[in-house]
Amino acid sequence: MEKMTFCVPCLFGLEGLVGDELRRLELEDVRVEDRRVFFTGDFAAMARANLCCRMGERVMILLAKGQVRSFEELFQLVKNAPLERFIPKDGAFPVKGYSLSSQLHSVPDCQAIAKKAAVTRLGEQYGLGWLPETGAAYQLRFSILKDECELFLDTTGASLHKRGYRETANLAPLHETMAAAMVNLARYRGRDFFWDPFCGSGTICIEAAMIALNRAPGLRRSFAAEKWACVPQEVWRAERTAAMDREYRGDYRILGTDIDPEALAIARDNARKAGVEKLIEFREADATKMSLPCDRGVIVCNPPYGERMLEQRSAQQLYRALGRHLKFSDGWKKYIISSEPEFEHYYGKQAVKKRKLYNGRLQCNVYMYY
């Protein structure tokens, strides 16, 4: 099959990291835009991106693109897309999407028009007056921004941040994709001592372990396109085998500590599900009082930060205590994410570098000390 254009949406602030990641996977024509990254390739490239992308949210095929200022223009754009290349006569093709700053502002109406156009196209191609939609799911997604519409076919299914190991989490979990991004920003590759002093349900430590192993984050889950008749199963087998062949072996020192024993129990269970429980030590400890585990290493953490006033004050006190405790830890590089705009004031030291990221819709900064 000829090469296709793929889109990988991501959390705001991660675009450059995702672009670099896709280039390391030897994918072609990588192009970074706001909140998304494009590349070109075949079904093997699609499978590799789904299996190995740590910081993107999903992998979608770009089917059509054009200006839509009326429902008729939207109908024609979808109707002219080559849907039959992917969707068989029994395929289910639900439609999702959004519209921003556009003349077509009613999302339900846009969904209905796009669905009608897809039914018309496939009905004509297969000579059917009625489509059963009893087969595998082929999720269509549209985006309309300033009257520019893009139509995608979602190959991923459940978002890529759902690795399959975190069925339960503490009250304020960090997205797996964001945790992987923080580990990536710290340039951790398994050689240093790694410590998350506020490990919660263990996400940062687990992502660090998988990065140290060079383990593809999608190996323990399935993807929507694995059920598609147009994608040979051999493509998925070959890419899974190649991903496993790229794994490393070694002795890694990864520590997660927390004051909450229930959170630690969840962290241990999540690490077991991820297959990295032997690489991580989880220990109950107060990050502001415990002795440093060694003279040098990398700290990556997501300390509590509150939205309500009392929670915020408590978090500010925690930052003060943490800053005092780590004041003379010059051998440690520190990467701390927080939504507190005055974090450096409370921590007691200005960061060498800051990077703005969004944890969901919450604007945060990663404060880097090294």
mmCIF file of C-alpha atoms in Angstrom:
data_model
loop_
_atom_site.group_PDB
_atom_site.id
_atom_site.type_symbol
_atom_site.label_atom_id
_atom_site.label_comp_id
_atom_site.label_asym_id
_atom_site.label_seq_id
_atom_site.Cartn_x
_atom_site.Cartn_y
_atom_site.Cartn_z
ATOM 1 C CA MET A 1 0.000 0.000 0.000
ATOM 2 C CA GLU A 2 1.188 3.528 -0.725
ATOM 3 C CA LYS A 3 2.443 5.634 2.135
ATOM 4 C CA MET A 4 -0.044 7.438 4.339
ATOM 5 C CA THR A 5 0.109 10.581 6.451
ATOM 6 C CA PHE A 6 -0.277 9.988 10.182
ATOM 7 C CA CYS A 7 -1.055 12.420 13.002
ATOM 8 C CA VAL A 8 -0.024 11.927 16.644
ATOM 9 C CA PRO A 9 -1.841 14.380 18.964
ATOM 10 C CA CYS A 10 -0.158 15.099 22.290
ATOM 11 C CA LEU A 11 -0.433 17.209 25.423
ATOM 12 C CA PHE A 12 0.483 20.861 24.924
ATOM 13 C CA GLY A 13 4.204 21.342 25.497
ATOM 14 C CA LEU A 14 5.228 17.813 24.495
ATOM 15 C CA GLU A 15 5.269 18.354 20.720
ATOM 16 C CA GLY A 16 9.047 18.670 20.388
ATOM 17 C CA LEU A 17 9.664 15.627 22.580
ATOM 18 C CA VAL A 18 7.190 13.549 20.564
ATOM 19 C CA GLY A 19 8.803 14.697 17.325
ATOM 20 C CA ASP A 20 12.247 13.642 18.559
ATOM 21 C CA GLU A 21 10.806 10.316 19.698
ATOM 22 C CA LEU A 22 9.276 9.581 16.282
ATOM 23 C CA ARG A 23 12.568 10.426 14.573
ATOM 24 C CA ARG A 24 14.383 7.977 16.874
ATOM 25 C CA LEU A 25 11.879 5.359 15.710
ATOM 26 C CA GLU A 26 13.133 6.093 12.167
ATOM 27 C CA LEU A 27 9.763 7.346 10.972
ATOM 28 C CA GLU A 28 9.744 9.589 7.917
ATOM 29 C CA ASP A 29 8.837 13.233 7.258
ATOM 30 C CA VAL A 30 8.282 14.096 10.928
ATOM 31 C CA ARG A 31 6.639 17.507 11.232
ATOM 32 C CA VAL A 32 5.831 19.230 14.557
ATOM 33 C CA GLU A 33 2.781 21.470 15.040
ATOM 34 C CA ASP A 34 0.899 22.742 18.106
ATOM 35 C CA ARG A 35 -0.426 19.787 20.116
ATOM 36 C CA ARG A 36 0.386 17.245 17.381
ATOM 37 C CA VAL A 37 3.100 15.706 15.219
ATOM 38 C CA PHE A 38 2.785 14.307 11.686
ATOM 39 C CA PHE A 39 4.790 11.596 9.928
ATOM 40 C CA THR A 40 4.432 9.449 6.813
ATOM 41 C CA GLY A 41 4.723 5.697 6.407
ATOM 42 C CA ASP A 42 3.001 2.375 5.830
ATOM 43 C CA PHE A 43 1.156 0.022 8.178
ATOM 44 C CA ALA A 44 4.462 -1.102 9.706
ATOM 45 C CA ALA A 45 5.226 2.504 10.657
ATOM 46 C CA MET A 46 1.723 2.794 12.114
ATOM 47 C CA ALA A 47 2.226 -0.307 14.251
ATOM 48 C CA ARG A 48 5.668 0.855 15.411
ATOM 49 C CA ALA A 49 4.335 4.265 16.445
ATOM 50 C CA ASN A 50 1.466 2.698 18.399
ATOM 51 C CA LEU A 51 3.720 0.209 20.174
ATOM 52 C CA CYS A 52 6.673 2.491 20.912
ATOM 53 C CA CYS A 53 5.439 6.085 21.266
ATOM 54 C CA ARG A 54 5.694 7.055 24.962
ATOM 55 C CA MET A 55 4.484 10.636 24.890
ATOM 56 C CA GLY A 56 1.806 10.826 22.166
ATOM 57 C CA GLU A 57 -1.890 10.219 22.756
ATOM 58 C CA ARG A 58 -2.911 8.246 19.638
ATOM 59 C CA VAL A 59 -1.964 7.507 16.009
ATOM 60 C CA MET A 60 -4.422 8.576 13.318
ATOM 61 C CA ILE A 61 -4.468 8.332 9.509
ATOM 62 C CA LEU A 62 -5.210 11.624 7.742
ATOM 63 C CA LEU A 63 -7.989 10.850 5.235
ATOM 64 C CA ALA A 64 -9.014 14.288 3.967
ATOM 65 C CA LYS A 65 -8.401 17.990 4.515
ATOM 66 C CA GLY A 66 -10.109 21.146 3.252
ATOM 67 C CA GLN A 67 -12.145 24.263 3.917
ATOM 68 C CA VAL A 68 -15.702 23.696 5.183
ATOM 69 C CA ARG A 69 -17.932 26.731 5.646
ATOM 70 C CA SER A 70 -21.231 24.897 5.120
ATOM 71 C CA PHE A 71 -22.692 21.471 5.860
ATOM 72 C CA GLU A 72 -22.645 20.725 2.138
ATOM 73 C CA GLU A 73 -18.886 21.339 2.009
ATOM 74 C CA LEU A 74 -18.404 19.082 5.043
ATOM 75 C CA PHE A 75 -20.565 16.406 3.429
ATOM 76 C CA GLN A 76 -18.547 16.522 0.191
ATOM 77 C CA LEU A 77 -15.187 16.453 2.007
ATOM 78 C CA VAL A 78 -16.121 13.259 3.879
ATOM 79 C CA LYS A 79 -17.875 11.695 0.884
ATOM 80 C CA ASN A 80 -14.757 12.142 -1.254
ATOM 81 C CA ALA A 81 -12.439 10.525 1.333
ATOM 82 C CA PRO A 82 -11.169 7.013 0.415
ATOM 83 C CA LEU A 83 -12.967 5.297 3.284
ATOM 84 C CA GLU A 84 -13.294 1.948 1.477
ATOM 85 C CA ARG A 85 -9.484 1.565 1.497
ATOM 86 C CA PHE A 86 -9.805 0.813 5.199
ATOM 87 C CA ILE A 87 -13.433 0.209 6.212
ATOM 88 C CA PRO A 88 -15.011 -3.070 4.992
ATOM 89 C CA LYS A 89 -18.702 -3.471 4.230
ATOM 90 C CA ASP A 90 -19.466 -4.707 7.760
ATOM 91 C CA GLY A 91 -17.151 -2.256 9.569
ATOM 92 C CA ALA A 92 -18.518 -0.010 12.317
ATOM 93 C CA PHE A 93 -17.556 3.626 11.823
ATOM 94 C CA PRO A 94 -18.660 5.914 14.673
ATOM 95 C CA VAL A 95 -17.847 9.602 14.302
ATOM 96 C CA LYS A 96 -16.344 11.962 16.895
ATOM 97 C CA GLY A 97 -14.982 15.453 16.533
ATOM 98 C CA TYR A 98 -14.781 19.072 17.577
ATOM 99 C CA SER A 99 -15.156 22.520 16.027
ATOM 100 C CA LEU A 100 -13.436 25.707 17.174
ATOM 101 C CA SER A 101 -13.646 29.255 15.813
ATOM 102 C CA SER A 102 -15.574 28.038 12.765
ATOM 103 C CA GLN A 103 -18.846 28.738 11.007
ATOM 104 C CA LEU A 104 -19.901 25.130 11.613
ATOM 105 C CA HIS A 105 -20.029 25.342 15.390
ATOM 106 C CA SER A 106 -22.588 22.659 16.258
ATOM 107 C CA VAL A 107 -20.585 19.489 16.894
ATOM 108 C CA PRO A 108 -23.648 17.138 16.976
ATOM 109 C CA ASP A 109 -24.786 18.469 13.590
ATOM 110 C CA CYS A 110 -21.270 18.066 12.177
ATOM 111 C CA GLN A 111 -21.158 14.494 13.479
ATOM 112 C CA ALA A 112 -24.494 13.716 11.839
ATOM 113 C CA ILE A 113 -23.431 15.191 8.492
ATOM 114 C CA ALA A 114 -20.063 13.396 8.538
ATOM 115 C CA LYS A 115 -21.783 10.119 9.398
ATOM 116 C CA LYS A 116 -24.315 10.563 6.585
ATOM 117 C CA ALA A 117 -21.523 11.287 4.102
ATOM 118 C CA ALA A 118 -19.565 8.210 5.209
ATOM 119 C CA VAL A 119 -22.670 6.032 4.860
ATOM 120 C CA THR A 120 -23.256 7.441 1.369
ATOM 121 C CA ARG A 121 -19.660 6.827 0.263
ATOM 122 C CA LEU A 122 -19.447 3.274 1.596
ATOM 123 C CA GLY A 123 -22.945 2.382 0.436
ATOM 124 C CA GLU A 124 -22.078 3.436 -3.105
ATOM 125 C CA GLN A 125 -18.728 1.633 -3.056
ATOM 126 C CA TYR A 126 -20.203 -1.651 -1.801
ATOM 127 C CA GLY A 127 -23.547 -1.394 -3.627
ATOM 128 C CA LEU A 128 -25.488 -1.509 -0.369
ATOM 129 C CA GLY A 129 -28.505 0.501 0.709
ATOM 130 C CA TRP A 130 -27.910 -0.414 4.361
ATOM 131 C CA LEU A 131 -24.614 -0.970 6.194
ATOM 132 C CA PRO A 132 -24.749 -3.487 9.089
ATOM 133 C CA GLU A 133 -21.764 -2.102 11.091
ATOM 134 C CA THR A 134 -21.401 -5.417 12.912
ATOM 135 C CA GLY A 135 -17.643 -5.796 12.408
ATOM 136 C CA ALA A 136 -14.529 -4.181 13.875
ATOM 137 C CA ALA A 137 -14.554 -0.498 14.868
ATOM 138 C CA TYR A 138 -13.046 2.130 12.571
ATOM 139 C CA GLN A 139 -13.313 5.337 14.583
ATOM 140 C CA LEU A 140 -13.599 8.446 12.413
ATOM 141 C CA ARG A 141 -12.485 11.718 13.977
ATOM 142 C CA PHE A 142 -12.845 15.204 12.533
ATOM 143 C CA SER A 143 -11.380 18.504 13.647
ATOM 144 C CA ILE A 144 -12.614 21.859 12.377
ATOM 145 C CA LEU A 145 -10.450 24.845 13.267
ATOM 146 C CA LYS A 146 -11.049 28.243 11.658
ATOM 147 C CA ASP A 147 -13.131 26.536 8.947
ATOM 148 C CA GLU A 148 -10.303 24.108 8.096
ATOM 149 C CA CYS A 149 -11.464 20.505 8.468
ATOM 150 C CA GLU A 150 -9.319 17.411 8.828
ATOM 151 C CA LEU A 151 -10.770 13.907 8.790
ATOM 152 C CA PHE A 152 -8.847 11.124 10.526
ATOM 153 C CA LEU A 153 -9.134 7.388 11.089
ATOM 154 C CA ASP A 154 -8.039 6.406 14.615
ATOM 155 C CA THR A 155 -5.754 3.348 14.607
ATOM 156 C CA THR A 156 -5.169 3.307 18.383
ATOM 157 C CA GLY A 157 -8.458 2.915 20.235
ATOM 158 C CA ALA A 158 -7.973 3.647 23.939
ATOM 159 C CA SER A 159 -5.450 6.476 24.319
ATOM 160 C CA LEU A 160 -1.767 5.551 24.263
ATOM 161 C CA HIS A 161 -1.328 6.722 27.853
ATOM 162 C CA LYS A 162 -3.357 3.663 28.877
ATOM 163 C CA ARG A 163 -0.455 1.224 28.964
ATOM 164 C CA GLY A 164 -2.485 -1.452 30.700
ATOM 165 C CA TYR A 165 -0.677 -1.468 34.044
ATOM 166 C CA ARG A 166 -2.551 1.237 35.940
ATOM 167 C CA GLU A 167 -6.075 0.059 36.672
ATOM 168 C CA THR A 168 -5.982 1.864 40.006
ATOM 169 C CA ALA A 169 -4.251 5.101 40.988
ATOM 170 C CA ASN A 170 -4.062 7.593 43.809
ATOM 171 C CA LEU A 171 -6.188 10.768 43.859
ATOM 172 C CA ALA A 172 -3.870 12.902 41.706
ATOM 173 C CA PRO A 173 -2.143 10.610 39.207
ATOM 174 C CA LEU A 174 0.155 11.938 36.517
ATOM 175 C CA HIS A 175 -0.624 10.807 32.968
ATOM 176 C CA GLU A 176 1.755 8.068 31.843
ATOM 177 C CA THR A 177 2.645 10.207 28.813
ATOM 178 C CA MET A 178 3.515 13.163 31.069
ATOM 179 C CA ALA A 179 5.526 10.952 33.419
ATOM 180 C CA ALA A 180 7.491 9.603 30.446
ATOM 181 C CA ALA A 181 8.076 13.179 29.260
ATOM 182 C CA MET A 182 9.526 14.196 32.631
ATOM 183 C CA VAL A 183 11.874 11.186 32.644
ATOM 184 C CA ASN A 184 12.867 12.111 29.109
ATOM 185 C CA LEU A 185 13.556 15.729 30.107
ATOM 186 C CA ALA A 186 15.819 14.409 32.866
ATOM 187 C CA ARG A 187 17.756 12.455 30.201
ATOM 188 C CA TYR A 188 17.520 9.344 32.331
ATOM 189 C CA ARG A 189 18.608 6.199 30.476
ATOM 190 C CA GLY A 190 19.296 3.811 33.346
ATOM 191 C CA ARG A 191 22.845 4.759 34.323
ATOM 192 C CA ASP A 192 22.064 7.006 37.325
ATOM 193 C CA PHE A 193 20.320 6.351 40.615
ATOM 194 C CA PHE A 194 16.692 7.370 40.044
ATOM 195 C CA TRP A 195 14.424 8.540 42.872
ATOM 196 C CA ASP A 196 10.827 9.734 42.980
ATOM 197 C CA PRO A 197 10.259 10.971 46.568
ATOM 198 C CA PHE A 198 6.476 11.409 46.023
ATOM 199 C CA CYS A 199 5.861 8.267 43.998
ATOM 200 C CA GLY A 200 2.123 7.832 44.685
ATOM 201 C CA SER A 201 0.857 5.014 42.456
ATOM 202 C CA GLY A 202 4.317 4.591 40.949
ATOM 203 C CA THR A 203 3.810 6.008 37.456
ATOM 204 C CA ILE A 204 7.065 7.983 37.179
ATOM 205 C CA CYS A 205 9.171 5.090 38.493
ATOM 206 C CA ILE A 206 7.460 2.601 36.188
ATOM 207 C CA GLU A 207 7.979 4.832 33.145
ATOM 208 C CA ALA A 208 11.631 5.298 34.180
ATOM 209 C CA ALA A 209 12.075 1.527 34.395
ATOM 210 C CA MET A 210 10.573 1.013 30.942
ATOM 211 C CA ILE A 211 12.806 3.747 29.504
ATOM 212 C CA ALA A 212 15.878 2.165 31.128
ATOM 213 C CA LEU A 213 14.908 -1.167 29.552
ATOM 214 C CA ASN A 214 14.015 0.516 26.251
ATOM 215 C CA ARG A 215 10.758 -1.431 26.550
ATOM 216 C CA ALA A 216 7.984 -0.437 24.171
ATOM 217 C CA PRO A 217 5.134 0.938 26.315
ATOM 218 C CA GLY A 218 2.425 -0.660 24.151
ATOM 219 C CA LEU A 219 3.590 -4.271 24.336
ATOM 220 C CA ARG A 220 1.029 -5.237 26.985
ATOM 221 C CA ARG A 221 -2.048 -3.775 25.307
ATOM 222 C CA SER A 222 -4.003 -4.063 22.071
ATOM 223 C CA PHE A 223 -4.895 -1.476 19.433
ATOM 224 C CA ALA A 224 -7.958 -0.833 17.306
ATOM 225 C CA ALA A 225 -6.103 -1.495 14.026
ATOM 226 C CA GLU A 226 -5.098 -4.993 15.173
ATOM 227 C CA LYS A 227 -8.680 -6.029 14.321
ATOM 228 C CA TRP A 228 -8.694 -4.413 10.876
ATOM 229 C CA ALA A 229 -8.824 -6.717 7.868
ATOM 230 C CA CYS A 230 -6.721 -4.265 5.822
ATOM 231 C CA VAL A 231 -3.716 -4.587 8.175
ATOM 232 C CA PRO A 232 -1.901 -7.949 7.922
ATOM 233 C CA GLN A 233 -1.360 -9.604 11.307
ATOM 234 C CA GLU A 234 2.253 -10.231 10.290
ATOM 235 C CA VAL A 235 2.834 -6.463 10.471
ATOM 236 C CA TRP A 236 1.954 -6.437 14.167
ATOM 237 C CA ARG A 237 3.934 -9.629 14.903
ATOM 238 C CA ALA A 238 7.022 -8.280 13.166
ATOM 239 C CA GLU A 239 6.890 -4.912 14.943
ATOM 240 C CA ARG A 240 6.287 -6.503 18.358
ATOM 241 C CA THR A 241 9.238 -8.840 17.810
ATOM 242 C CA ALA A 242 11.458 -5.964 16.664
ATOM 243 C CA ALA A 243 10.451 -3.925 19.727
ATOM 244 C CA MET A 244 11.336 -6.775 22.079
ATOM 245 C CA ASP A 245 14.667 -7.286 20.294
ATOM 246 C CA ARG A 246 15.554 -3.655 21.041
ATOM 247 C CA GLU A 247 15.209 -4.111 24.819
ATOM 248 C CA TYR A 248 18.238 -3.755 27.099
ATOM 249 C CA ARG A 249 19.364 -5.795 30.067
ATOM 250 C CA GLY A 250 21.084 -4.338 33.100
ATOM 251 C CA ASP A 251 21.086 -3.486 36.785
ATOM 252 C CA TYR A 252 19.047 -0.371 37.483
ATOM 253 C CA ARG A 253 18.655 1.547 40.731
ATOM 254 C CA ILE A 254 15.152 2.997 40.903
ATOM 255 C CA LEU A 255 13.551 4.064 44.188
ATOM 256 C CA GLY A 256 10.034 5.285 44.858
ATOM 257 C CA THR A 257 9.110 6.625 48.293
ATOM 258 C CA ASP A 258 5.871 7.962 49.730
ATOM 259 C CA ILE A 259 4.346 8.564 53.152
ATOM 260 C CA ASP A 260 1.102 6.787 52.184
ATOM 261 C CA PRO A 261 1.305 2.977 52.577
ATOM 262 C CA GLU A 262 -1.902 2.488 50.565
ATOM 263 C CA ALA A 263 -0.422 4.374 47.619
ATOM 264 C CA LEU A 264 2.717 2.234 47.864
ATOM 265 C CA ALA A 265 0.621 -0.939 47.726
ATOM 266 C CA ILE A 266 -0.975 0.353 44.509
ATOM 267 C CA ALA A 267 2.467 1.267 43.141
ATOM 268 C CA ARG A 268 3.825 -2.222 43.763
ATOM 269 C CA ASP A 269 0.791 -3.779 42.088
ATOM 270 C CA ASN A 270 1.121 -1.464 39.083
ATOM 271 C CA ALA A 271 4.833 -2.261 38.762
ATOM 272 C CA ARG A 272 4.005 -5.969 38.814
ATOM 273 C CA LYS A 273 1.425 -5.521 36.045
ATOM 274 C CA ALA A 274 3.983 -3.570 34.013
ATOM 275 C CA GLY A 275 6.541 -6.356 34.469
ATOM 276 C CA VAL A 276 9.123 -4.117 36.158
ATOM 277 C CA GLU A 277 8.555 -4.924 39.829
ATOM 278 C CA LYS A 278 12.091 -6.376 40.192
ATOM 279 C CA LEU A 279 13.661 -3.133 39.003
ATOM 280 C CA ILE A 280 11.989 -0.756 41.490
ATOM 281 C CA GLU A 281 12.187 -0.530 45.278
ATOM 282 C CA PHE A 282 9.159 1.115 46.900
ATOM 283 C CA ARG A 283 9.662 2.328 50.447
ATOM 284 C CA GLU A 284 7.540 4.253 52.982
ATOM 285 C CA ALA A 285 9.317 7.494 53.873
ATOM 286 C CA ASP A 286 8.862 11.243 54.365
ATOM 287 C CA ALA A 287 10.671 12.997 51.487
ATOM 288 C CA THR A 288 11.434 16.036 53.653
ATOM 289 C CA LYS A 289 13.142 14.029 56.412
ATOM 290 C CA MET A 290 14.625 10.806 55.029
ATOM 291 C CA SER A 291 18.334 10.475 54.380
ATOM 292 C CA LEU A 292 19.296 10.761 50.746
ATOM 293 C CA PRO A 293 19.677 7.244 49.281
ATOM 294 C CA CYS A 294 23.138 8.042 47.897
ATOM 295 C CA ASP A 295 25.444 10.958 47.051
ATOM 296 C CA ARG A 296 24.268 11.588 43.492
ATOM 297 C CA GLY A 297 21.485 10.703 41.106
ATOM 298 C CA VAL A 298 18.326 12.017 39.443
ATOM 299 C CA ILE A 299 15.160 13.120 41.237
ATOM 300 C CA VAL A 300 11.984 13.292 39.141
ATOM 301 C CA CYS A 301 8.790 13.972 41.050
ATOM 302 C CA ASN A 302 5.263 15.305 41.101
ATOM 303 C CA PRO A 303 4.777 16.654 44.654
ATOM 304 C CA PRO A 304 1.222 17.387 45.809
ATOM 305 C CA TYR A 305 -0.244 20.721 44.743
ATOM 306 C CA GLY A 306 -3.681 21.855 45.803
ATOM 307 C CA GLU A 307 -6.381 23.812 43.993
ATOM 308 C CA ARG A 308 -8.238 24.839 47.167
ATOM 309 C CA MET A 309 -6.714 27.443 49.477
ATOM 310 C CA LEU A 310 -5.965 25.103 52.407
ATOM 311 C CA GLU A 311 -4.468 22.470 50.107
ATOM 312 C CA GLN A 312 -2.397 25.144 48.387
ATOM 313 C CA ARG A 313 -0.995 26.413 51.688
ATOM 314 C CA SER A 314 -0.136 22.876 52.708
ATOM 315 C CA ALA A 315 1.636 22.332 49.391
ATOM 316 C CA GLN A 316 3.590 25.574 49.811
ATOM 317 C CA GLN A 317 4.770 24.432 53.237
ATOM 318 C CA LEU A 318 5.812 21.126 51.697
ATOM 319 C CA TYR A 319 7.870 22.924 49.031
ATOM 320 C CA ARG A 320 9.651 24.919 51.762
ATOM 321 C CA ALA A 321 10.461 21.766 53.699
ATOM 322 C CA LEU A 322 11.635 19.965 50.561
ATOM 323 C CA GLY A 323 13.849 22.887 49.550
ATOM 324 C CA ARG A 324 15.471 22.997 52.977
ATOM 325 C CA HIS A 325 16.007 19.234 52.979
ATOM 326 C CA LEU A 326 17.611 19.185 49.527
ATOM 327 C CA LYS A 327 19.562 22.427 49.973
ATOM 328 C CA PHE A 328 22.961 20.741 49.978
ATOM 329 C CA SER A 329 22.183 17.847 47.625
ATOM 330 C CA ASP A 330 24.452 19.182 44.901
ATOM 331 C CA GLY A 331 25.127 15.728 43.507
ATOM 332 C CA TRP A 332 21.472 15.309 42.545
ATOM 333 C CA LYS A 333 19.763 16.634 39.421
ATOM 334 C CA LYS A 334 16.151 17.536 40.207
ATOM 335 C CA TYR A 335 13.115 17.768 37.923
ATOM 336 C CA ILE A 336 9.984 18.833 39.792
ATOM 337 C CA ILE A 337 6.586 19.516 38.223
ATOM 338 C CA SER A 338 4.163 21.918 39.909
ATOM 339 C CA SER A 339 1.252 24.191 39.066
ATOM 340 C CA GLU A 340 2.291 26.617 41.850
ATOM 341 C CA PRO A 341 3.398 29.845 40.088
ATOM 342 C CA GLU A 342 5.583 30.789 43.081
ATOM 343 C CA PHE A 343 7.201 27.388 43.432
ATOM 344 C CA GLU A 344 10.764 28.740 43.276
ATOM 345 C CA HIS A 345 9.996 31.209 46.062
ATOM 346 C CA TYR A 346 8.733 28.505 48.408
ATOM 347 C CA TYR A 347 11.393 25.969 47.383
ATOM 348 C CA GLY A 348 14.030 28.602 48.124
ATOM 349 C CA LYS A 349 16.006 28.426 44.914
ATOM 350 C CA GLN A 350 15.574 29.599 41.356
ATOM 351 C CA ALA A 351 15.546 26.835 38.757
ATOM 352 C CA VAL A 352 18.319 26.581 36.211
ATOM 353 C CA LYS A 353 15.631 26.042 33.590
ATOM 354 C CA LYS A 354 11.834 25.836 33.406
ATOM 355 C CA ARG A 355 9.582 24.151 30.891
ATOM 356 C CA LYS A 356 5.865 24.853 30.596
ATOM 357 C CA LEU A 357 3.690 21.732 30.292
ATOM 358 C CA TYR A 358 0.015 20.966 30.733
ATOM 359 C CA ASN A 359 -1.084 18.162 33.035
ATOM 360 C CA GLY A 360 -4.484 17.727 31.407
ATOM 361 C CA ARG A 361 -5.859 21.284 31.390
ATOM 362 C CA LEU A 362 -3.746 22.383 34.333
ATOM 363 C CA GLN A 363 -0.793 24.599 33.408
ATOM 364 C CA CYS A 364 2.372 23.450 35.134
ATOM 365 C CA ASN A 365 6.093 24.034 34.984
ATOM 366 C CA VAL A 366 8.885 21.505 35.246
ATOM 367 C CA TYR A 367 11.550 23.143 37.423
ATOM 368 C CA MET A 368 15.008 21.840 36.601
ATOM 369 C CA TYR A 369 17.945 22.000 39.018
ATOM 370 C CA TYR A 370 21.333 20.648 37.969
#
